[in-house]
PDB file of C-alpha atoms and ligand atoms in Angstrom:
ATOM      1  CA  ALA A1352      79.527 110.970  84.379  1.00 96.00           C
ATOM      2  CA  PRO A1353      76.557 110.369  86.633  1.00 98.00           C
ATOM      3  CA  ASP A1354      75.935 112.440  89.735  1.00 98.00           C
ATOM      4  CA  ILE A1355      76.095 109.785  92.466  1.00 98.00           C
ATOM      5  CA  ALA A1356      73.222 110.131  94.941  1.00 98.00           C
ATOM      6  CA  VAL A1357      74.901 110.401  98.334  1.00 98.00           C
ATOM      7  CA  ALA A1358      71.719 109.076  99.978  1.00 99.00           C
ATOM      8  CA  ASN A1359      72.421 105.755  98.266  1.00 99.00           C
ATOM      9  CA  VAL A1360      76.005 105.798  99.577  1.00 99.00           C
ATOM     10  CA  THR A1361      74.908 106.574 103.132  1.00 99.00           C
ATOM     11  CA  ALA A1362      72.278 103.805 102.883  1.00 99.00           C
ATOM     12  CA  HIS A1363      75.146 101.361 102.281  1.00 99.00           C
ATOM     13  CA  LEU A1364      77.004 102.855 105.253  1.00 98.00           C
ATOM     14  CA  ASN A1365      73.915 102.412 107.417  1.00 99.00           C
ATOM     15  CA  GLN A1366      73.871  98.743 106.422  1.00 99.00           C
ATOM     16  CA  LEU A1367      77.573  98.324 107.220  1.00 99.00           C
ATOM     17  CA  GLN A1368      76.972  99.921 110.635  1.00 99.00           C
ATOM     18  CA  SER A1369      74.081  97.508 111.269  1.00 99.00           C
ATOM     19  CA  ILE A1370      76.310  94.597 110.268  1.00 99.00           C
ATOM     20  CA  ALA A1371      78.976  95.720 112.744  1.00 99.00           C
ATOM     21  CA  THR A1372      76.414  96.207 115.500  1.00 98.00           C
ATOM     22  CA  ALA A1373      75.082  92.687 114.930  1.00 98.00           C
ATOM     23  CA  ASN A1374      78.606  91.234 115.067  1.00 98.00           C
ATOM     24  CA  GLY A1375      80.232  92.603 118.200  1.00 98.00           C
ATOM     25  CA  GLY A1376      80.805  96.115 116.891  1.00 98.00           C
ATOM     26  CA  THR A1377      83.440  95.287 114.300  1.00 98.00           C
ATOM     27  CA  ARG A1378      83.908  94.290 110.656  1.00 98.00           C
ATOM     28  CA  ALA A1379      87.545  93.232 111.074  1.00 98.00           C
ATOM     29  CA  SER A1380      89.001  90.945 108.419  1.00 98.00           C
ATOM     30  CA  GLY A1381      88.368  87.289 109.198  1.00 98.00           C
ATOM     31  CA  SER A1382      85.429  88.071 111.497  1.00 98.00           C
ATOM     32  CA  ALA A1383      81.717  87.391 110.990  1.00 98.00           C
ATOM     33  CA  GLY A1384      81.175  91.122 110.493  1.00 98.00           C
ATOM     34  CA  TYR A1385      83.605  91.068 107.579  1.00 99.00           C
ATOM     35  CA  THR A1386      81.911  88.093 105.944  1.00 98.00           C
ATOM     36  CA  ALA A1387      78.520  89.791 106.304  1.00 99.00           C
ATOM     37  CA  SER A1388      79.942  92.994 104.798  1.00 99.00           C
ATOM     38  CA  LEU A1389      81.350  91.057 101.848  1.00 99.00           C
ATOM     39  CA  ASN A1390      78.042  89.255 101.319  1.00 99.00           C
ATOM     40  CA  TYR A1391      76.163  92.575 101.381  1.00 99.00           C
ATOM     41  CA  VAL A1392      78.380  94.106  98.687  1.00 99.00           C
ATOM     42  CA  LYS A1393      78.499  90.906  96.618  1.00 99.00           C
ATOM     43  CA  GLY A1394      74.717  90.532  96.677  1.00 99.00           C
ATOM     44  CA  LYS A1395      74.225  94.025  95.228  1.00 99.00           C
ATOM     45  CA  LEU A1396      76.862  93.450  92.554  1.00 99.00           C
ATOM     46  CA  ASP A1397      75.520  90.049  91.535  1.00 99.00           C
ATOM     47  CA  ALA A1398      72.006  91.457  91.219  1.00 99.00           C
ATOM     48  CA  ALA A1399      73.361  94.242  88.980  1.00 99.00           C
ATOM     49  CA  GLY A1400      75.030  91.777  86.611  1.00 98.00           C
ATOM     50  CA  TYR A1401      78.662  91.808  87.759  1.00 99.00           C
ATOM     51  CA  THR A1402      80.866  88.738  87.507  1.00 98.00           C
ATOM     52  CA  THR A1403      82.047  88.416  91.093  1.00 99.00           C
ATOM     53  CA  ARG A1404      84.575  86.182  92.744  1.00 98.00           C
ATOM     54  CA  ILE A1405      85.773  85.733  96.306  1.00 99.00           C
ATOM     55  CA  GLN A1406      89.532  85.287  96.574  1.00 99.00           C
ATOM     56  CA  ASN A1407      90.412  83.627  99.874  1.00 99.00           C
ATOM     57  CA  PHE A1408      93.862  83.798 101.442  1.00 98.00           C
ATOM     58  CA  THR A1409      95.369  82.975 104.773  1.00 98.00           C
ATOM     59  CA  TYR A1410      97.297  85.323 106.988  1.00 98.00           C
ATOM     60  CA  ASN A1411      98.409  84.733 110.546  1.00 94.00           C
ATOM     61  CA  GLY A1412      96.516  81.464 110.705  1.00 95.00           C
ATOM     62  CA  ALA A1413      93.163  82.979 109.735  1.00 96.00           C
ATOM     63  CA  THR A1414      91.212  82.924 106.482  1.00 98.00           C
ATOM     64  CA  HIS A1415      90.596  86.282 104.815  1.00 98.00           C
ATOM     65  CA  ALA A1416      88.865  87.277 101.591  1.00 99.00           C
ATOM     66  CA  ASN A1417      88.967  89.782  98.758  1.00 99.00           C
ATOM     67  CA  LEU A1418      85.905  90.466  96.616  1.00 99.00           C
ATOM     68  CA  ILE A1419      86.649  91.040  92.916  1.00 99.00           C
ATOM     69  CA  ALA A1420      83.951  92.217  90.507  1.00 99.00           C
ATOM     70  CA  ASP A1421      84.332  92.455  86.737  1.00 98.00           C
ATOM     71  CA  TRP A1422      81.833  94.362  84.632  1.00 98.00           C
ATOM     72  CA  PRO A1423      81.040  91.963  81.768  1.00 98.00           C
ATOM     73  CA  ALA A1424      80.369  94.593  79.088  1.00 97.00           C
ATOM     74  CA  GLY A1425      83.077  96.357  77.122  1.00 95.00           C
ATOM     75  CA  PRO A1426      86.544  95.334  75.958  1.00 96.00           C
ATOM     76  CA  THR A1427      88.439  92.536  77.690  1.00 95.00           C
ATOM     77  CA  GLY A1428      91.864  94.178  77.284  1.00 90.00           C
ATOM     78  CA  PRO A1429      93.524  96.951  79.305  1.00 97.00           C
ATOM     79  CA  THR A1430      91.769  97.317  82.633  1.00 98.00           C
ATOM     80  CA  VAL A1431      90.833 100.271  84.785  1.00 98.00           C
ATOM     81  CA  MET A1432      90.609  98.935  88.320  1.00 98.00           C
ATOM     82  CA  LEU A1433      89.091 100.672  91.353  1.00 99.00           C
ATOM     83  CA  GLY A1434      89.369  99.402  94.896  1.00 99.00           C
ATOM     84  CA  GLY A1435      89.323 100.003  98.594  1.00 99.00           C
ATOM     85  CA  HIS A1436      89.504  97.937 101.738  1.00 99.00           C
ATOM     86  CA  LEU A1437      86.300  96.538 103.194  1.00 99.00           C
ATOM     87  CA  ASP A1438      87.735  95.527 106.571  1.00 99.00           C
ATOM     88  CA  SER A1439      87.674  97.609 109.740  1.00 99.00           C
ATOM     89  CA  VAL A1440      90.016  97.492 112.693  1.00 98.00           C
ATOM     90  CA  THR A1441      88.921  95.285 115.602  1.00 98.00           C
ATOM     91  CA  ALA A1442      88.214  98.339 117.772  1.00 98.00           C
ATOM     92  CA  GLY A1443      85.224  99.601 115.830  1.00 98.00           C
ATOM     93  CA  PRO A1444      82.792  99.405 112.915  1.00 99.00           C
ATOM     94  CA  GLY A1445      85.053 101.220 110.440  1.00 99.00           C
ATOM     95  CA  VAL A1446      82.389 103.425 108.900  1.00 99.00           C
ATOM     96  CA  ASN A1447      84.704 106.132 107.599  1.00 99.00           C
ATOM     97  CA  ASP A1448      87.721 103.747 107.478  1.00 98.00           C
ATOM     98  CA  ASN A1449      86.747 102.259 105.134  1.00 98.00           C
ATOM     99  CA  GLY A1450      83.028 101.824 104.884  1.00 99.00           C
ATOM    100  CA  SER A1451      83.071 105.192 103.106  1.00 99.00           C
ATOM    101  CA  GLY A1452      85.320 104.079 100.244  1.00 99.00           C
ATOM    102  CA  SER A1453      83.597 100.692 100.081  1.00 99.00           C
ATOM    103  CA  ALA A1454      80.137 102.261  99.867  1.00 99.00           C
ATOM    104  CA  ALA A1455      81.189 104.856  97.284  1.00 99.00           C
ATOM    105  CA  LEU A1456      82.749 102.124  95.128  1.00 99.00           C
ATOM    106  CA  LEU A1457      79.608 100.008  95.406  1.00 99.00           C
ATOM    107  CA  GLU A1458      77.334 102.872  94.378  1.00 99.00           C
ATOM    108  CA  VAL A1459      79.613 103.832  91.453  1.00 99.00           C
ATOM    109  CA  ALA A1460      79.659 100.182  90.351  1.00 99.00           C
ATOM    110  CA  LEU A1461      75.852 100.123  90.454  1.00 99.00           C
ATOM    111  CA  ALA A1462      75.740 103.394  88.496  1.00 98.00           C
ATOM    112  CA  LEU A1463      77.988 101.883  85.824  1.00 98.00           C
ATOM    113  CA  ALA A1464      75.681  98.879  85.576  1.00 98.00           C
ATOM    114  CA  SER A1465      72.521 100.968  85.287  1.00 98.00           C
ATOM    115  CA  ARG A1466      73.985 103.418  82.736  1.00 98.00           C
ATOM    116  CA  ASN A1467      75.838 100.695  80.833  1.00 98.00           C
ATOM    117  CA  PRO A1468      77.900 103.145  78.722  1.00 97.00           C
ATOM    118  CA  THR A1469      80.060 102.068  75.793  1.00 97.00           C
ATOM    119  CA  LEU A1470      83.475 101.424  77.327  1.00 97.00           C
ATOM    120  CA  THR A1471      86.989 101.921  76.010  1.00 97.00           C
ATOM    121  CA  LYS A1472      88.552  99.824  78.809  1.00 97.00           C
ATOM    122  CA  HIS A1473      87.718  96.791  80.862  1.00 98.00           C
ATOM    123  CA  VAL A1474      86.430  97.796  84.310  1.00 98.00           C
ATOM    124  CA  ARG A1475      87.078  95.870  87.522  1.00 98.00           C
ATOM    125  CA  PHE A1476      86.313  96.678  91.149  1.00 99.00           C
ATOM    126  CA  ALA A1477      87.892  95.230  94.300  1.00 99.00           C
ATOM    127  CA  TRP A1478      87.035  95.242  97.989  1.00 99.00           C
ATOM    128  CA  TRP A1479      90.132  94.163  99.889  1.00 99.00           C
ATOM    129  CA  GLY A1480      90.448  92.120 103.050  1.00 99.00           C
ATOM    130  CA  ALA A1481      93.086  92.499 105.737  1.00 98.00           C
ATOM    131  CA  GLU A1482      94.277  95.983 104.789  1.00 98.00           C
ATOM    132  CA  GLU A1483      94.469  96.757 108.477  1.00 98.00           C
ATOM    133  CA  GLN A1484      96.926  93.867 108.951  1.00 98.00           C
ATOM    134  CA  GLY A1485      99.307  95.446 106.423  1.00 98.00           C
ATOM    135  CA  MET A1486      97.552  95.481 103.038  1.00 98.00           C
ATOM    136  CA  ARG A1487      97.464  91.689 102.985  1.00 98.00           C
ATOM    137  CA  GLY A1488      94.555  91.300 100.557  1.00 98.00           C
ATOM    138  CA  SER A1489      95.796  93.651  97.854  1.00 98.00           C
ATOM    139  CA  THR A1490      99.330  92.308  98.263  1.00 98.00           C
ATOM    140  CA  TYR A1491      98.065  88.736  97.837  1.00 98.00           C
ATOM    141  CA  TYR A1492      96.098  89.739  94.751  1.00 99.00           C
ATOM    142  CA  VAL A1493      99.116  91.386  93.104  1.00 98.00           C
ATOM    143  CA  GLN A1494     101.485  88.568  94.104  1.00 98.00           C
ATOM    144  CA  ASN A1495      99.141  86.147  92.365  1.00 98.00           C
ATOM    145  CA  GLY A1496      99.100  87.952  89.030  1.00 98.00           C
ATOM    146  CA  GLY A1497      96.239  90.332  89.656  1.00 98.00           C
ATOM    147  CA  ALA A1498      98.046  93.390  88.305  1.00 98.00           C
ATOM    148  CA  GLY A1499      98.335  91.764  84.874  1.00 98.00           C
ATOM    149  CA  GLY A1500      96.495  93.884  82.312  1.00 98.00           C
ATOM    150  CA  VAL A1501      95.731  96.574  84.865  1.00 98.00           C
ATOM    151  CA  GLU A1502      96.563  99.902  83.277  1.00 98.00           C
ATOM    152  CA  SER A1503      95.428 102.096  86.167  1.00 98.00           C
ATOM    153  CA  TYR A1504      94.460 101.339  89.768  1.00 98.00           C
ATOM    154  CA  LEU A1505      92.434 103.881  91.733  1.00 98.00           C
ATOM    155  CA  ASN A1506      92.281 103.541  95.538  1.00 98.00           C
ATOM    156  CA  PHE A1507      89.655 104.936  97.900  1.00 98.00           C
ATOM    157  CA  ASP A1508      90.405 104.704 101.614  1.00 98.00           C
ATOM    158  CA  MET A1509      88.513 107.214 103.823  1.00 98.00           C
ATOM    159  CA  LEU A1510      86.216 109.491 101.796  1.00 99.00           C
ATOM    160  CA  GLY A1511      83.898 110.926 104.441  1.00 99.00           C
ATOM    161  CA  SER A1512      86.097 112.157 107.268  1.00 99.00           C
ATOM    162  CA  PRO A1513      84.055 114.294 109.694  1.00 99.00           C
ATOM    163  CA  ASN A1514      86.484 117.231 109.532  1.00 99.00           C
ATOM    164  CA  PRO A1515      87.436 116.616 105.920  1.00 99.00           C
ATOM    165  CA  GLY A1516      90.360 117.488 103.747  1.00 98.00           C
ATOM    166  CA  TYR A1517      90.376 116.907 100.010  1.00 98.00           C
ATOM    167  CA  PHE A1518      93.584 115.068  99.236  1.00 98.00           C
ATOM    168  CA  VAL A1519      94.491 113.624  95.829  1.00 98.00           C
ATOM    169  CA  TYR A1520      97.238 111.020  95.564  1.00 97.00           C
ATOM    170  CA  LYS A1521     100.145 112.407  93.583  1.00 96.00           C
ATOM    171  CA  ASP A1522     101.674 109.107  92.440  1.00 96.00           C
ATOM    172  CA  ASP A1523     100.763 109.545  88.755  1.00 97.00           C
ATOM    173  CA  ALA A1524     100.421 113.019  87.257  1.00 97.00           C
ATOM    174  CA  ALA A1525      97.813 112.063  84.641  1.00 98.00           C
ATOM    175  CA  ILE A1526      95.530 110.319  87.122  1.00 98.00           C
ATOM    176  CA  GLN A1527      96.040 113.099  89.649  1.00 98.00           C
ATOM    177  CA  LYS A1528      94.868 115.572  86.987  1.00 98.00           C
ATOM    178  CA  VAL A1529      91.715 113.551  86.306  1.00 98.00           C
ATOM    179  CA  PHE A1530      90.731 114.061  89.938  1.00 98.00           C
ATOM    180  CA  THR A1531      91.909 117.663  90.308  1.00 98.00           C
ATOM    181  CA  ASP A1532      90.069 118.631  87.095  1.00 98.00           C
ATOM    182  CA  TYR A1533      86.887 117.254  88.604  1.00 98.00           C
ATOM    183  CA  PHE A1534      87.311 119.141  91.884  1.00 98.00           C
ATOM    184  CA  THR A1535      88.156 122.319  89.967  1.00 98.00           C
ATOM    185  CA  SER A1536      84.886 121.904  88.065  1.00 98.00           C
ATOM    186  CA  ILE A1537      82.936 121.958  91.348  1.00 98.00           C
ATOM    187  CA  ASN A1538      85.102 124.735  92.835  1.00 98.00           C
ATOM    188  CA  VAL A1539      86.592 122.629  95.610  1.00 98.00           C
ATOM    189  CA  ALA A1540      90.273 123.100  96.404  1.00 98.00           C
ATOM    190  CA  THR A1541      92.473 120.014  96.752  1.00 98.00           C
ATOM    191  CA  GLU A1542      95.921 119.286  98.080  1.00 98.00           C
ATOM    192  CA  PRO A1543      98.280 116.578  96.921  1.00 98.00           C
ATOM    193  CA  GLU A1544      98.358 113.654  99.344  1.00 95.00           C
ATOM    194  CA  THR A1545     101.901 113.377 100.598  1.00 79.00           C
ATOM    195  CA  GLY A1546     101.623 110.774 103.353  1.00 76.00           C
ATOM    196  CA  ALA A1547      99.665 108.066 101.542  1.00 76.00           C
ATOM    197  CA  ASP A1548     102.593 106.221 100.021  1.00 79.00           C
ATOM    198  CA  GLY A1549     102.823 102.749 101.448  1.00 82.00           C
ATOM    199  CA  ARG A1550      99.761 103.292 103.643  1.00 94.00           C
ATOM    200  CA  SER A1551      96.987 101.761 101.557  1.00 98.00           C
ATOM    201  CA  ASP A1552      96.135  99.204  98.904  1.00 98.00           C
ATOM    202  CA  HIS A1553      97.525 101.161  95.959  1.00 98.00           C
ATOM    203  CA  ALA A1554     101.056 100.447  97.233  1.00 97.00           C
ATOM    204  CA  PRO A1555     101.366  96.862  95.915  1.00 98.00           C
ATOM    205  CA  PHE A1556     100.018  97.964  92.526  1.00 98.00           C
ATOM    206  CA  LYS A1557     102.459 100.865  92.353  1.00 97.00           C
ATOM    207  CA  ASN A1558     105.311  98.540  93.275  1.00 97.00           C
ATOM    208  CA  ALA A1559     104.221  96.259  90.417  1.00 98.00           C
ATOM    209  CA  GLY A1560     104.515  99.139  87.941  1.00 98.00           C
ATOM    210  CA  VAL A1561     100.821 100.056  87.661  1.00 98.00           C
ATOM    211  CA  ARG A1562      99.822 103.736  87.416  1.00 98.00           C
ATOM    212  CA  VAL A1563      97.961 104.537  90.628  1.00 98.00           C
ATOM    213  CA  GLY A1564      95.868 107.331  92.063  1.00 97.00           C
ATOM    214  CA  GLY A1565      93.197 107.927  94.637  1.00 98.00           C
ATOM    215  CA  LEU A1566      91.406 110.151  97.103  1.00 98.00           C
ATOM    216  CA  PHE A1567      91.651 110.625 100.863  1.00 98.00           C
ATOM    217  CA  SER A1568      89.753 112.899 103.261  1.00 98.00           C
ATOM    218  CA  GLY A1569      92.251 112.574 106.114  1.00 98.00           C
ATOM    219  CA  ALA A1570      92.866 110.371 109.149  1.00 97.00           C
ATOM    220  CA  GLU A1571      94.762 111.244 112.353  1.00 97.00           C
ATOM    221  CA  GLY A1572      96.388 114.346 110.857  1.00 97.00           C
ATOM    222  CA  VAL A1573      95.336 117.773 112.139  1.00 98.00           C
ATOM    223  CA  LYS A1574      93.603 120.380 109.963  1.00 98.00           C
ATOM    224  CA  THR A1575      95.552 123.607 109.666  1.00 98.00           C
ATOM    225  CA  ALA A1576      94.075 127.097 109.843  1.00 98.00           C
ATOM    226  CA  ALA A1577      94.672 127.564 106.114  1.00 98.00           C
ATOM    227  CA  GLN A1578      92.850 124.310 105.384  1.00 98.00           C
ATOM    228  CA  ALA A1579      89.891 125.271 107.577  1.00 98.00           C
ATOM    229  CA  GLN A1580      89.759 128.564 105.678  1.00 98.00           C
ATOM    230  CA  LYS A1581      89.362 126.892 102.299  1.00 98.00           C
ATOM    231  CA  TRP A1582      87.515 123.693 103.310  1.00 98.00           C
ATOM    232  CA  GLY A1583      85.565 124.702 106.393  1.00 98.00           C
ATOM    233  CA  GLY A1584      85.630 122.523 109.477  1.00 98.00           C
ATOM    234  CA  THR A1585      87.776 122.949 112.548  1.00 98.00           C
ATOM    235  CA  ALA A1586      91.420 123.956 112.590  1.00 98.00           C
ATOM    236  CA  GLY A1587      93.572 122.265 115.200  1.00 98.00           C
ATOM    237  CA  GLN A1588      91.463 119.106 115.181  1.00 98.00           C
ATOM    238  CA  ALA A1589      92.058 115.794 113.431  1.00 98.00           C
ATOM    239  CA  TYR A1590      90.409 115.153 110.077  1.00 98.00           C
ATOM    240  CA  ASP A1591      89.000 112.033 111.741  1.00 98.00           C
ATOM    241  CA  SER A1592      89.222 112.074 115.530  1.00 98.00           C
ATOM    242  CA  CYS A1593      87.598 108.599 115.574  1.00 99.00           C
ATOM    243  CA  TYR A1594      90.263 107.080 113.316  1.00 98.00           C
ATOM    244  CA  HIS A1595      90.689 103.379 114.276  1.00 98.00           C
ATOM    245  CA  ALA A1596      88.381 103.887 117.253  1.00 98.00           C
ATOM    246  CA  SER A1597      85.019 102.525 118.374  1.00 98.00           C
ATOM    247  CA  CYS A1598      83.386 105.880 117.560  1.00 99.00           C
ATOM    248  CA  ASP A1599      84.014 105.452 113.793  1.00 99.00           C
ATOM    249  CA  ARG A1600      80.249 104.955 113.491  1.00 98.00           C
ATOM    250  CA  TYR A1601      77.361 105.844 111.200  1.00 98.00           C
ATOM    251  CA  PRO A1602      76.015 108.505 111.133  1.00 98.00           C
ATOM    252  CA  ALA A1603      78.108 110.491 113.619  1.00 98.00           C
ATOM    253  CA  ASN A1604      81.510 109.994 112.005  1.00 99.00           C
ATOM    254  CA  VAL A1605      80.655 110.793 108.375  1.00 99.00           C
ATOM    255  CA  ASN A1606      80.627 114.143 106.605  1.00 99.00           C
ATOM    256  CA  THR A1607      78.061 113.659 103.856  1.00 98.00           C
ATOM    257  CA  THR A1608      79.244 116.663 101.837  1.00 98.00           C
ATOM    258  CA  ALA A1609      82.733 115.175 101.581  1.00 99.00           C
ATOM    259  CA  LEU A1610      81.293 111.736 100.880  1.00 99.00           C
ATOM    260  CA  ASP A1611      79.095 113.170  98.115  1.00 99.00           C
ATOM    261  CA  ARG A1612      81.908 115.120  96.437  1.00 99.00           C
ATOM    262  CA  ASN A1613      84.308 112.208  96.651  1.00 99.00           C
ATOM    263  CA  SER A1614      81.737 109.706  95.370  1.00 99.00           C
ATOM    264  CA  ASP A1615      81.016 111.996  92.414  1.00 98.00           C
ATOM    265  CA  ALA A1616      84.774 112.274  91.830  1.00 99.00           C
ATOM    266  CA  VAL A1617      85.100 108.474  91.736  1.00 99.00           C
ATOM    267  CA  ALA A1618      82.412 108.339  89.061  1.00 98.00           C
ATOM    268  CA  ALA A1619      83.974 111.215  87.125  1.00 98.00           C
ATOM    269  CA  ALA A1620      87.370 109.479  87.115  1.00 98.00           C
ATOM    270  CA  LEU A1621      85.915 106.151  86.019  1.00 98.00           C
ATOM    271  CA  TRP A1622      83.987 107.781  83.203  1.00 98.00           C
ATOM    272  CA  LYS A1623      87.042 109.789  82.177  1.00 98.00           C
ATOM    273  CA  LEU A1624      89.377 106.788  82.129  1.00 98.00           C
ATOM    274  CA  ALA A1625      87.075 104.034  80.833  1.00 98.00           C
ATOM    275  CA  VAL A1626      84.308 105.826  78.926  1.00 96.00           C
ATOM    276  CA  GLY A1627      86.237 108.806  77.582  1.00 83.00           C
ATOM    277  CA  ASP A1628      84.005 111.367  79.217  1.00 72.00           C
ATOM    278  CA  THR A1629      84.723 114.956  80.109  1.00 60.00           C
ATOM    279  CA  PRO A1630      84.031 115.879  83.712  1.00 51.00           C
ATOM    280  CA  THR A1631      80.762 117.683  84.366  1.00 47.00           C
ATOM    281  CA  PRO A1632      79.803 119.470  87.561  1.00 45.00           C
ATOM    282  CA  ALA A1633      77.531 117.418  89.781  1.00 43.00           C
TER     283      ALA A1633
HETATM  284  N1  LIG B2982      95.393 102.991 105.121  1.00 72.20           N
HETATM  285  C1  LIG B2982      95.125 103.764 106.311  1.00 72.20           C
HETATM  286  C2  LIG B2982      94.187 102.952 107.192  1.00 72.20           C
HETATM  287  O1  LIG B2982      93.379 102.206 106.721  1.00 72.20           O
HETATM  288  C3  LIG B2982      94.483 105.074 106.025  1.00 72.20           C
HETATM  289  C4  LIG B2982      95.233 105.926 105.082  1.00 72.20           C
HETATM  290  C5  LIG B2982      94.871 105.963 103.757  1.00 72.20           C
HETATM  291  C6  LIG B2982      96.297 106.693 105.511  1.00 72.20           C
HETATM  292  C7  LIG B2982      95.549 106.760 102.855  1.00 72.20           C
HETATM  293  C8  LIG B2982      96.981 107.495 104.632  1.00 72.20           C
HETATM  294  C9  LIG B2982      96.600 107.527 103.314  1.00 72.20           C
HETATM  295  O2  LIG B2982      94.245 103.055 108.382  1.00 72.20           O
HETATM  296 CA1   CA B2983      76.383 113.523  94.129  1.00 72.20          CA
HETATM  297 ZN1   ZN B2984      92.604 101.940 108.931  1.00 72.20          ZN
HETATM  298 ZN1   ZN B2985      91.807 102.550 105.678  1.00 72.20          ZN
HETATM  299 ZN1   ZN B2986     100.891 106.663  96.915  1.00 72.20          ZN
END
């Protein structure tokens, strides 16, 4: 799997911050900042050769949008799907939540396009709208047949928390192992994510019978002394003290080491599941 250049991921985050700044400080679903975020991601994907589509839906009287991107090479059958929500809360720019997952997914998608490896699965990416209103975009997608053919769905919501933990969803043992094997290879300890169920866009896929997994660097939860011992950072403080706040900004609210490791783990998992790769240290 490629070593994802974190500088490329943070460049996307810088753009998402600029988009928020230009649009009243937010990228909330249904707002101009969301549309600009979607257009930024879509433009990069289109230029790289992805087949993209915007799926509009209405919720609470407003129009929202998901961005779906299929990689045109490889088999058309069983699909490995990777996604994360592109919307922020109204209160802030949403750089860690979830510019971080959105930017990592974009850079991994671009890496797939540039490497163009022989694939064993179809690969699809999604950037969801209206997660912050209750996972409305991913729920709409699944309710309208989107889970059909999806063998595995990997979710990335918060990958660069400033006081990071390294949490791996434990929904599916095989997918969990793909991620933990990667972190073992770079000598980073992980913990199973216990509180994620029902809290992000993997939930509708799981409820539809799809194998799901994902990564999480922590939100409002507080880092323990034992966690600070193995991961560094500050015990007794939240993983992300700017969670859902106006201070969730670039660059202050992003830990680039966590973002780098997690971005590399996204690539490692994609290559493992859709290329048939073995994880290599990055
Ligand atoms: N979905 C939550 C949010 O966007 C964050 C979260 C992700 C919490 C995964 C727990 C597990 O605010
Ligand atoms: Ca890297
Ligand atoms: Zn959130
Ligand atoms: Zn989130
Ligand atoms: Zn879960």
